[in-house]
Coordinates of C-alpha atoms in Angstrom, one line a residue:
Chain J
M40 CA -4.5 -12.5 14.9
N41 CA -5.9 -15.3 12.9
L42 CA -9.6 -15.9 13.2
T43 CA -11.5 -19.0 12.0
L44 CA -15.0 -18.8 10.8
I45 CA -16.8 -22.2 10.6
D46 CA -18.9 -22.6 7.4
Y47 CA -21.2 -25.6 8.0
G48 CA -23.6 -24.6 5.2
T49 CA -26.2 -22.6 7.0
G50 CA -27.0 -19.2 5.8
N51 CA -25.2 -16.0 5.2
L52 CA -21.5 -15.8 6.2
F53 CA -21.0 -12.7 4.0
S54 CA -21.9 -10.2 6.7
V55 CA -20.1 -11.9 9.6
R56 CA -17.0 -12.3 7.6
R57 CA -17.1 -8.7 6.3
A58 CA -17.8 -7.2 9.8
L59 CA -14.9 -9.1 11.3
E60 CA -12.7 -8.1 8.5
V61 CA -13.5 -4.4 9.1
C62 CA -12.6 -5.0 12.7
G63 CA -9.1 -6.0 11.6
A64 CA -9.3 -9.8 11.8
N65 CA -7.3 -12.0 9.4
I66 CA -10.0 -14.5 8.5
R67 CA -10.1 -18.1 7.3
V68 CA -13.4 -19.6 6.4
I69 CA -13.2 -23.3 6.9
H70 CA -15.3 -26.2 5.7
H71 CA -13.4 -29.0 7.4
P72 CA -12.7 -29.6 11.2
N73 CA -9.0 -30.2 10.8
E74 CA -8.6 -26.6 9.6
A75 CA -9.8 -25.3 13.0
K76 CA -6.6 -26.2 14.8
N77 CA -4.3 -23.4 16.1
S78 CA -6.8 -20.6 15.6
D79 CA -6.5 -17.6 17.9
R80 CA -10.2 -17.1 17.7
L81 CA -13.1 -19.3 16.6
V82 CA -16.5 -18.0 15.5
V83 CA -19.6 -20.1 14.8
P84 CA -22.5 -18.1 13.3
G85 CA -25.9 -19.7 12.7
V86 CA -29.3 -18.8 11.3
G87 CA -32.5 -20.8 10.8
A88 CA -33.6 -23.8 12.9
F89 CA -31.6 -25.4 15.7
G90 CA -32.2 -28.9 14.5
S91 CA -30.8 -28.5 11.0
C92 CA -27.8 -26.4 12.3
I93 CA -26.7 -29.0 14.9
T94 CA -27.3 -31.9 12.5
E95 CA -25.0 -30.2 10.0
L96 CA -22.4 -29.3 12.6
H97 CA -22.2 -33.0 13.7
R98 CA -22.3 -34.4 10.2
L99 CA -19.3 -32.3 9.3
H100 CA -17.6 -33.3 12.7
F101 CA -17.2 -29.7 13.8
N102 CA -18.4 -30.5 17.3
D103 CA -15.1 -32.0 18.4
A104 CA -13.1 -29.2 16.8
I105 CA -15.1 -26.6 18.7
K106 CA -14.5 -28.5 22.0
E107 CA -10.8 -28.8 21.3
H108 CA -10.5 -25.1 20.6
I109 CA -12.4 -24.2 23.8
A110 CA -10.0 -26.5 25.8
T111 CA -7.1 -24.4 24.7
D112 CA -8.5 -21.4 26.6
R113 CA -8.6 -19.3 23.4
P114 CA -11.7 -17.1 22.9
F115 CA -14.8 -18.6 21.2
L116 CA -17.8 -16.7 19.9
G117 CA -21.2 -18.2 18.9
I118 CA -23.7 -15.9 17.3
C119 CA -27.5 -16.5 17.4
V120 CA -28.1 -20.3 16.7
G121 CA -24.3 -20.5 17.0
M122 CA -24.7 -19.6 20.7
Q123 CA -27.9 -21.7 21.2
M124 CA -26.0 -24.8 20.1
L125 CA -23.6 -24.4 23.1
M126 CA -26.5 -25.4 25.4
T127 CA -27.5 -28.8 26.6
T128 CA -31.0 -29.2 25.0
S129 CA -33.2 -27.3 22.6
Y130 CA -37.0 -27.5 22.4
E131 CA -37.3 -26.0 19.0
F132 CA -39.6 -28.3 16.9
G133 CA -39.0 -31.4 19.1
Q134 CA -36.1 -32.0 21.3
H135 CA -32.4 -31.8 20.2
S136 CA -29.1 -32.2 22.1
G137 CA -26.7 -29.4 21.9
L138 CA -23.0 -29.3 22.6
N139 CA -23.5 -29.0 26.3
L140 CA -20.7 -26.6 26.8
I141 CA -22.9 -24.3 28.8
P142 CA -25.5 -26.2 30.8
G143 CA -29.0 -25.0 30.0
T144 CA -31.9 -25.1 27.5
V145 CA -33.2 -23.3 24.5
Q146 CA -36.8 -22.4 24.9
E147 CA -39.6 -20.7 22.9
I148 CA -40.4 -17.1 23.7
P149 CA -43.9 -17.1 25.2
N150 CA -46.4 -15.8 22.6
R151 CA -48.5 -14.0 25.2
T152 CA -47.6 -11.3 27.6
D153 CA -48.6 -11.5 31.3
S154 CA -51.7 -9.5 30.5
G155 CA -52.6 -11.8 27.7
E156 CA -51.6 -9.6 24.8
V157 CA -50.0 -11.0 21.7
R158 CA -46.2 -11.0 21.9
K159 CA -45.1 -11.3 18.3
R160 CA -42.7 -13.9 17.0
P161 CA -40.2 -13.8 15.6
H162 CA -38.8 -11.1 17.9
I163 CA -37.3 -8.7 15.4
G164 CA -35.9 -5.4 16.6
W165 CA -33.3 -3.3 18.2
T166 CA -33.0 -3.3 22.0
S167 CA -30.5 -2.3 24.7
L168 CA -28.8 -4.6 27.1
S169 CA -28.6 -4.8 30.9
E170 CA -25.8 -6.4 32.9
G171 CA -25.8 -10.0 34.0
Q172 CA -22.2 -10.7 35.1
P173 CA -19.9 -7.7 35.1
W174 CA -18.9 -6.6 31.6
S175 CA -15.3 -5.6 32.3
N176 CA -12.8 -7.8 30.5
T177 CA -15.5 -9.3 28.3
I178 CA -16.8 -8.7 24.7
L179 CA -19.1 -6.1 26.3
S180 CA -16.4 -4.0 28.0
Q181 CA -16.9 -1.1 25.6
T182 CA -20.7 -1.5 25.4
T183 CA -22.9 1.2 27.0
K184 CA -26.5 0.9 28.3
D185 CA -27.7 3.1 25.5
D186 CA -26.3 0.9 22.7
R187 CA -28.9 -1.0 20.8
F188 CA -28.5 -4.4 19.1
Y189 CA -30.4 -6.3 16.4
F190 CA -32.3 -9.4 17.4
V191 CA -34.2 -11.8 15.2
H192 CA -35.3 -15.1 16.9
S193 CA -38.2 -17.0 18.3
F194 CA -36.2 -19.1 20.8
S195 CA -33.8 -18.0 23.4
V196 CA -31.3 -19.6 25.8
V197 CA -31.9 -20.3 29.5
P198 CA -28.6 -21.2 31.3
D199 CA -29.0 -23.4 34.4
N200 CA -26.4 -21.3 36.2
P201 CA -27.2 -17.5 36.3
A202 CA -23.5 -16.8 36.6
H203 CA -23.3 -17.7 32.9
I204 CA -25.6 -14.8 31.9
L205 CA -23.6 -11.9 30.6
A206 CA -26.4 -9.7 29.4
L207 CA -30.2 -9.5 29.3
T208 CA -32.7 -7.6 27.2
D209 CA -36.4 -7.0 27.5
Y210 CA -38.8 -8.0 24.8
D211 CA -42.4 -6.9 25.5
G212 CA -42.1 -7.6 29.2
H213 CA -40.2 -10.9 28.7
E214 CA -36.6 -11.2 29.9
I215 CA -34.3 -12.6 27.2
V216 CA -30.7 -13.8 27.7
A217 CA -28.9 -11.6 25.2
A218 CA -25.3 -12.8 25.8
V219 CA -23.6 -15.6 27.7
K220 CA -20.1 -16.2 29.0
K221 CA -18.4 -19.2 30.6
D222 CA -14.6 -18.9 30.9
N223 CA -13.4 -18.3 27.3
I224 CA -16.8 -19.1 25.7
F225 CA -18.9 -16.1 24.6
G226 CA -22.3 -16.1 22.8
T227 CA -24.7 -13.5 21.6
Q228 CA -28.4 -13.9 20.8
F229 CA -28.3 -10.6 18.8
H230 CA -26.3 -10.1 15.6
P231 CA -23.3 -7.9 16.3
E232 CA -22.5 -8.0 12.5
K233 CA -25.9 -6.4 11.9
S234 CA -26.0 -4.0 14.8
G235 CA -24.1 -1.0 13.3
P236 CA -21.1 0.6 15.0
A237 CA -22.2 -0.7 18.5
G238 CA -22.1 -4.3 17.1
L239 CA -18.7 -3.8 15.4
A240 CA -17.3 -2.5 18.8
I241 CA -18.2 -5.9 20.3
L242 CA -16.5 -7.8 17.5
K243 CA -13.4 -5.6 18.0
Q244 CA -13.5 -6.3 21.7
F245 CA -13.7 -10.1 21.0
L246 CA -10.5 -9.7 18.8
S247 CA -8.6 -7.9 21.6
L248 CA -9.5 -10.2 24.4
Chain X
M156 CA -41.3 -2.5 25.5
R157 CA -41.8 -3.1 21.8
D158 CA -39.2 -1.7 19.5
V159 CA -40.7 -0.2 16.3
R160 CA -38.2 -0.1 13.5
V161 CA -37.7 2.5 10.9
I162 CA -36.7 1.0 7.5
A163 CA -35.4 2.8 4.5
R164 CA -37.1 1.5 1.4
L165 CA -35.3 1.9 -1.9
D166 CA -37.1 1.0 -5.1
I167 CA -34.5 0.1 -7.7
K168 CA -34.8 0.1 -11.4
S169 CA -31.3 -1.1 -12.1
P170 CA -28.9 0.5 -11.6
N171 CA -30.8 3.5 -10.2
L172 CA -32.8 4.4 -7.2
I173 CA -36.2 5.5 -8.4
K174 CA -39.3 6.9 -6.7
G175 CA -42.8 6.3 -8.0
I176 CA -46.2 7.6 -7.3
Q177 CA -48.7 4.9 -6.5
L178 CA -46.0 2.6 -7.8
E179 CA -46.1 4.2 -11.2
G180 CA -44.8 7.4 -12.8
L181 CA -41.2 6.8 -12.0
R182 CA -38.6 9.4 -11.2
K183 CA -34.9 8.6 -11.3
L184 CA -32.8 9.6 -8.3
G185 CA -29.5 8.0 -9.3
D186 CA -27.0 5.7 -7.6
P187 CA -28.6 4.1 -4.5
Q188 CA -25.2 3.7 -2.6
P189 CA -24.8 7.3 -1.3
F190 CA -28.4 7.2 -0.1
V191 CA -28.0 4.0 2.0
E192 CA -24.6 5.2 3.3
S193 CA -26.3 8.4 4.5
Y194 CA -29.1 6.4 6.2
Y195 CA -26.6 4.1 7.8
A196 CA -24.6 7.0 9.2
Q197 CA -27.8 8.4 10.6
G198 CA -28.7 5.2 12.4
I199 CA -31.3 3.5 10.2
D200 CA -32.6 0.2 11.5
E201 CA -32.8 -1.7 8.2
I202 CA -32.5 -1.3 4.5
C203 CA -35.0 -2.7 2.0
Y204 CA -34.2 -2.9 -1.7
M205 CA -37.2 -3.6 -4.0
D206 CA -36.2 -4.4 -7.6
I207 CA -39.3 -3.0 -9.4
V208 CA -38.4 -4.2 -12.9
A209 CA -36.9 -7.6 -11.9
S210 CA -36.0 -8.6 -15.4
L211 CA -33.6 -11.5 -15.7
Y212 CA -31.2 -9.2 -17.6
D213 CA -30.7 -7.0 -14.5
R214 CA -30.3 -9.7 -11.8
N215 CA -26.5 -9.5 -11.8
S216 CA -26.5 -5.8 -11.1
L217 CA -28.9 -6.3 -8.2
E218 CA -26.5 -8.9 -6.7
D219 CA -23.7 -6.4 -7.2
L220 CA -25.6 -3.7 -5.5
L221 CA -26.3 -6.0 -2.5
R222 CA -22.6 -7.1 -2.2
K223 CA -21.5 -3.5 -2.4
T224 CA -24.0 -2.5 0.3
A225 CA -23.1 -5.4 2.6
E226 CA -19.4 -4.5 2.4
N227 CA -19.8 -1.4 4.6
I228 CA -23.3 -1.3 5.9
F229 CA -23.9 -3.4 9.0
V230 CA -27.7 -3.4 9.4
P231 CA -30.2 -6.0 8.1
L232 CA -30.8 -5.9 4.3
T233 CA -34.0 -7.1 2.7
V234 CA -34.3 -7.6 -1.0
G235 CA -37.5 -8.1 -3.0
G236 CA -38.6 -8.3 -6.7
G237 CA -38.5 -11.1 -9.1
I238 CA -37.6 -14.0 -6.7
R239 CA -39.3 -17.1 -8.2
T240 CA -37.4 -20.0 -6.7
V241 CA -35.4 -21.2 -3.7
E242 CA -32.3 -20.9 -5.8
N243 CA -33.1 -17.2 -6.6
A244 CA -33.4 -16.6 -2.8
A245 CA -30.2 -18.5 -2.1
T246 CA -28.2 -16.4 -4.6
L247 CA -29.5 -13.1 -3.0
L248 CA -28.8 -14.4 0.6
Q249 CA -25.2 -15.3 -0.5
S250 CA -24.8 -11.8 -1.9
G251 CA -25.4 -10.3 1.5
A252 CA -29.2 -10.1 1.9
D253 CA -30.6 -11.2 5.3
K254 CA -34.2 -11.6 4.1
V255 CA -36.1 -12.0 0.9
A256 CA -39.5 -10.3 0.2
I257 CA -41.7 -12.2 -2.2
N258 CA -45.0 -11.2 -3.7
T259 CA -45.9 -12.6 -7.2
A260 CA -44.2 -16.0 -6.9
A261 CA -45.8 -16.6 -3.5
V262 CA -49.2 -15.8 -4.9
R263 CA -48.7 -18.1 -7.8
N264 CA -47.1 -20.9 -5.8
P265 CA -47.7 -20.5 -2.0
D266 CA -45.6 -23.6 -1.4
L267 CA -42.5 -21.5 -2.2
I268 CA -43.1 -19.8 1.2
R269 CA -42.8 -23.2 2.9
Q270 CA -39.8 -24.2 0.9
I271 CA -37.9 -21.0 1.7
S272 CA -38.8 -20.9 5.4
E273 CA -37.8 -24.5 5.8
R274 CA -34.5 -24.0 4.1
F275 CA -33.4 -20.7 5.5
G276 CA -35.7 -20.1 8.5
S277 CA -39.0 -18.2 8.6
Q278 CA -37.1 -15.0 9.8
C279 CA -35.7 -14.9 6.2
M280 CA -39.1 -15.1 4.5
V281 CA -40.9 -11.8 4.2
L282 CA -44.3 -11.7 2.4
S283 CA -44.6 -8.6 0.3
I284 CA -48.2 -7.5 -0.2
E285 CA -49.5 -4.7 -2.5
A286 CA -53.0 -4.0 -1.1
K287 CA -55.7 -2.0 -2.9
S288 CA -58.9 -1.1 -1.1
T289 CA -61.9 -2.5 -2.9
T290 CA -65.0 -2.1 -0.7
A291 CA -65.1 -0.7 2.9
G292 CA -62.9 -2.8 5.1
K293 CA -61.8 -5.1 2.2
W294 CA -58.5 -5.1 0.4
T295 CA -57.3 -7.2 -2.6
A296 CA -53.7 -8.3 -3.1
F297 CA -52.1 -7.0 -6.3
T298 CA -48.8 -7.8 -8.0
D299 CA -46.5 -6.1 -10.6
N300 CA -46.5 -2.7 -8.8
G301 CA -50.2 -2.7 -8.3
R302 CA -51.1 -3.5 -11.9
E303 CA -52.2 -7.1 -11.7
H304 CA -55.2 -8.3 -9.7
T305 CA -54.8 -11.6 -7.8
N306 CA -58.3 -12.3 -6.6
R307 CA -56.9 -12.8 -3.2
D308 CA -58.4 -11.1 -0.2
V309 CA -55.5 -9.6 1.8
I310 CA -56.8 -10.6 5.2
E311 CA -57.3 -14.2 4.1
W312 CA -54.0 -14.3 2.2
V313 CA -51.8 -13.1 5.1
Q314 CA -53.3 -15.8 7.4
E315 CA -52.6 -18.5 4.8
A316 CA -49.1 -17.3 4.3
V317 CA -48.2 -17.2 8.0
E318 CA -49.4 -20.8 8.3
L319 CA -47.0 -21.7 5.5
G320 CA -44.0 -20.1 7.4
V321 CA -43.9 -16.3 6.6
G322 CA -41.9 -14.6 9.4
E323 CA -42.7 -11.0 8.6
I324 CA -45.1 -9.0 6.3
L325 CA -44.2 -6.0 4.2
L326 CA -47.6 -4.3 3.7
T327 CA -47.7 -1.7 1.0
S328 CA -50.9 0.3 0.4
V329 CA -51.0 0.9 -3.4
D330 CA -53.6 3.6 -2.8
Q331 CA -51.4 5.6 -0.5
E332 CA -47.9 4.8 -1.9
G333 CA -46.1 8.0 -3.1
T334 CA -49.0 10.3 -2.1
Q335 CA -47.5 11.5 1.2
K336 CA -51.1 11.5 2.5
G337 CA -50.5 9.1 5.3
F338 CA -50.4 5.3 5.8
D339 CA -53.5 3.1 5.4
L340 CA -54.0 2.6 9.1
E341 CA -57.2 0.6 8.8
L342 CA -55.4 -1.9 6.5
C343 CA -52.6 -2.2 8.9
R344 CA -54.9 -2.8 11.9
A345 CA -56.9 -5.3 10.0
V346 CA -53.7 -7.3 9.2
T347 CA -52.1 -7.0 12.7
N348 CA -55.5 -8.2 14.1
V349 CA -55.2 -11.6 12.4
V350 CA -51.4 -12.4 12.4
E351 CA -48.8 -12.8 15.2
V352 CA -45.8 -12.0 13.1
P353 CA -44.3 -8.5 12.7
V354 CA -45.9 -6.2 10.1
I355 CA -43.9 -3.5 8.3
L356 CA -46.2 -0.7 7.1
S357 CA -45.3 1.0 3.8
G358 CA -46.7 3.6 1.5
G359 CA -47.8 7.2 2.2
L360 CA -45.8 8.8 5.0
G361 CA -45.9 12.5 4.6
S362 CA -45.6 13.9 8.1
L363 CA -44.0 12.9 11.4
D364 CA -47.4 12.5 12.8
D365 CA -48.0 9.8 10.2
A366 CA -45.1 7.9 11.8
K367 CA -46.7 8.2 15.2
V368 CA -50.1 7.1 14.2
A369 CA -48.7 4.1 12.3
V370 CA -47.6 2.8 15.7
S371 CA -50.4 4.1 18.0
Q372 CA -53.4 3.4 15.6
G373 CA -52.0 1.1 12.9
R374 CA -50.1 -1.0 15.5
A375 CA -47.3 -1.4 13.0
D376 CA -44.1 -3.2 14.1
A377 CA -42.0 -1.2 11.6
I378 CA -42.5 1.6 9.1
A379 CA -40.9 1.6 5.7
V380 CA -40.1 5.1 4.4
A381 CA -39.0 6.1 0.9
H382 CA -39.9 9.5 -0.4
A383 CA -39.5 11.4 2.9
L384 CA -35.9 10.1 3.3
H385 CA -34.8 10.2 -0.3
Y386 CA -35.9 13.9 -0.6
N387 CA -34.5 14.8 2.8
K388 CA -37.8 15.8 4.1
F389 CA -37.1 14.1 7.5
S390 CA -34.0 12.7 9.1
V391 CA -33.8 9.2 10.4
A392 CA -33.5 10.6 13.9
Q393 CA -36.8 12.6 13.5
L394 CA -38.6 9.5 12.3
K395 CA -37.2 7.3 15.1
N396 CA -38.1 9.9 17.7
S397 CA -41.6 10.0 16.4
V398 CA -42.1 6.2 16.6
K399 CA -40.5 6.3 20.0
E400 CA -42.9 8.9 21.3
A401 CA -45.8 6.9 20.1
Q402 CA -44.5 3.8 21.8
S403 CA -43.9 5.5 25.1
E404 CA -47.4 7.1 24.9
S405 CA -49.0 3.7 24.3
A406 CA -47.0 2.1 27.1
A407 CA -48.0 4.8 29.5

């Protein structure tokens, strides 16, 4: 199993790399799109702002490499902003085009609850997941409703087609899309590499798809 | 529902875990690694390392400690102490930290907050505050483990810092730190009243009830616990159950 992790210069690859390693992956960290060819698995992490992430991804020409990988039907995983970049449009600090691999938008979490209380941002914390599409034969097939995952974000994805929602979570009365799936494309808003044993179980599942 | 985190705080005087009283009078507890491994196995939500000496000489060993921790511990890691520049922050983030906590350098040069949050995202930029009560309902921000006065009013400072891009606040009460007499709830409430970013309350936990009132009365988004964990006074599960009880009571 060879897994390719794209390094496009944003943030901390240390933990993602180490977590995947512990799960048994043979990892290549790549800095050039040509190196993405013939990977069994492709992973795109991402922290920080959508705009700077997608700009760097394009500048380094990783956008086509990601699309080529997905066209081979091999599994793909985007984490946090790595998942948000799969969408059509993001409204984080202006308007930015994403990769449009899953139709939908990236929207700000409302900063007030329905009763007018403050809903803090960023959303930082551990929550459990509820089912969107069935979890069997997905990265969540070993996940239980009691498992909790680490989220840190102020924006979240809203797929146009509800069939692309794999899991949801609740943040202070607001429903957040926690994971997406479209064919061989997976994405998580939470950080499996920072979610203890329950997170590692998801990465293991991704490797055994 | 809101999820209140329980964070293990480890004050480091390289290479040892130490524990102070009101951030002074240090006791040496030894290699931090077995402590964090135990907290991870017990299900801790986050780990926070504070380098309390932060001398240039010891920086390499702090990076080594982070790398060693991030090898096998898959929860968020925050590191603070002695971060003066964007490059300092970058080095620690590349060594496995997820967030940096900054006090002194942010007080001296508030623009550093903007620079770090622009480069790495505001979720990376934790403002560390050492608050000392002055007159009733007023607190002053201190640096250098509560020794240096900054002339900054805590409530004004947190608002200014959030404007600049702080994503989270680590709020330590110098008065309560190490006393086990309970958190400064009034301080926490005063801060949570004026900012809309998460606040981690630190300093003073002595009982499980302290954990509960931090949530119900202090309205903390997370509690940082040092002494009670390092001396095995409470388990992670006991602390997590206490904050959970307080959350479900406040939701009811």
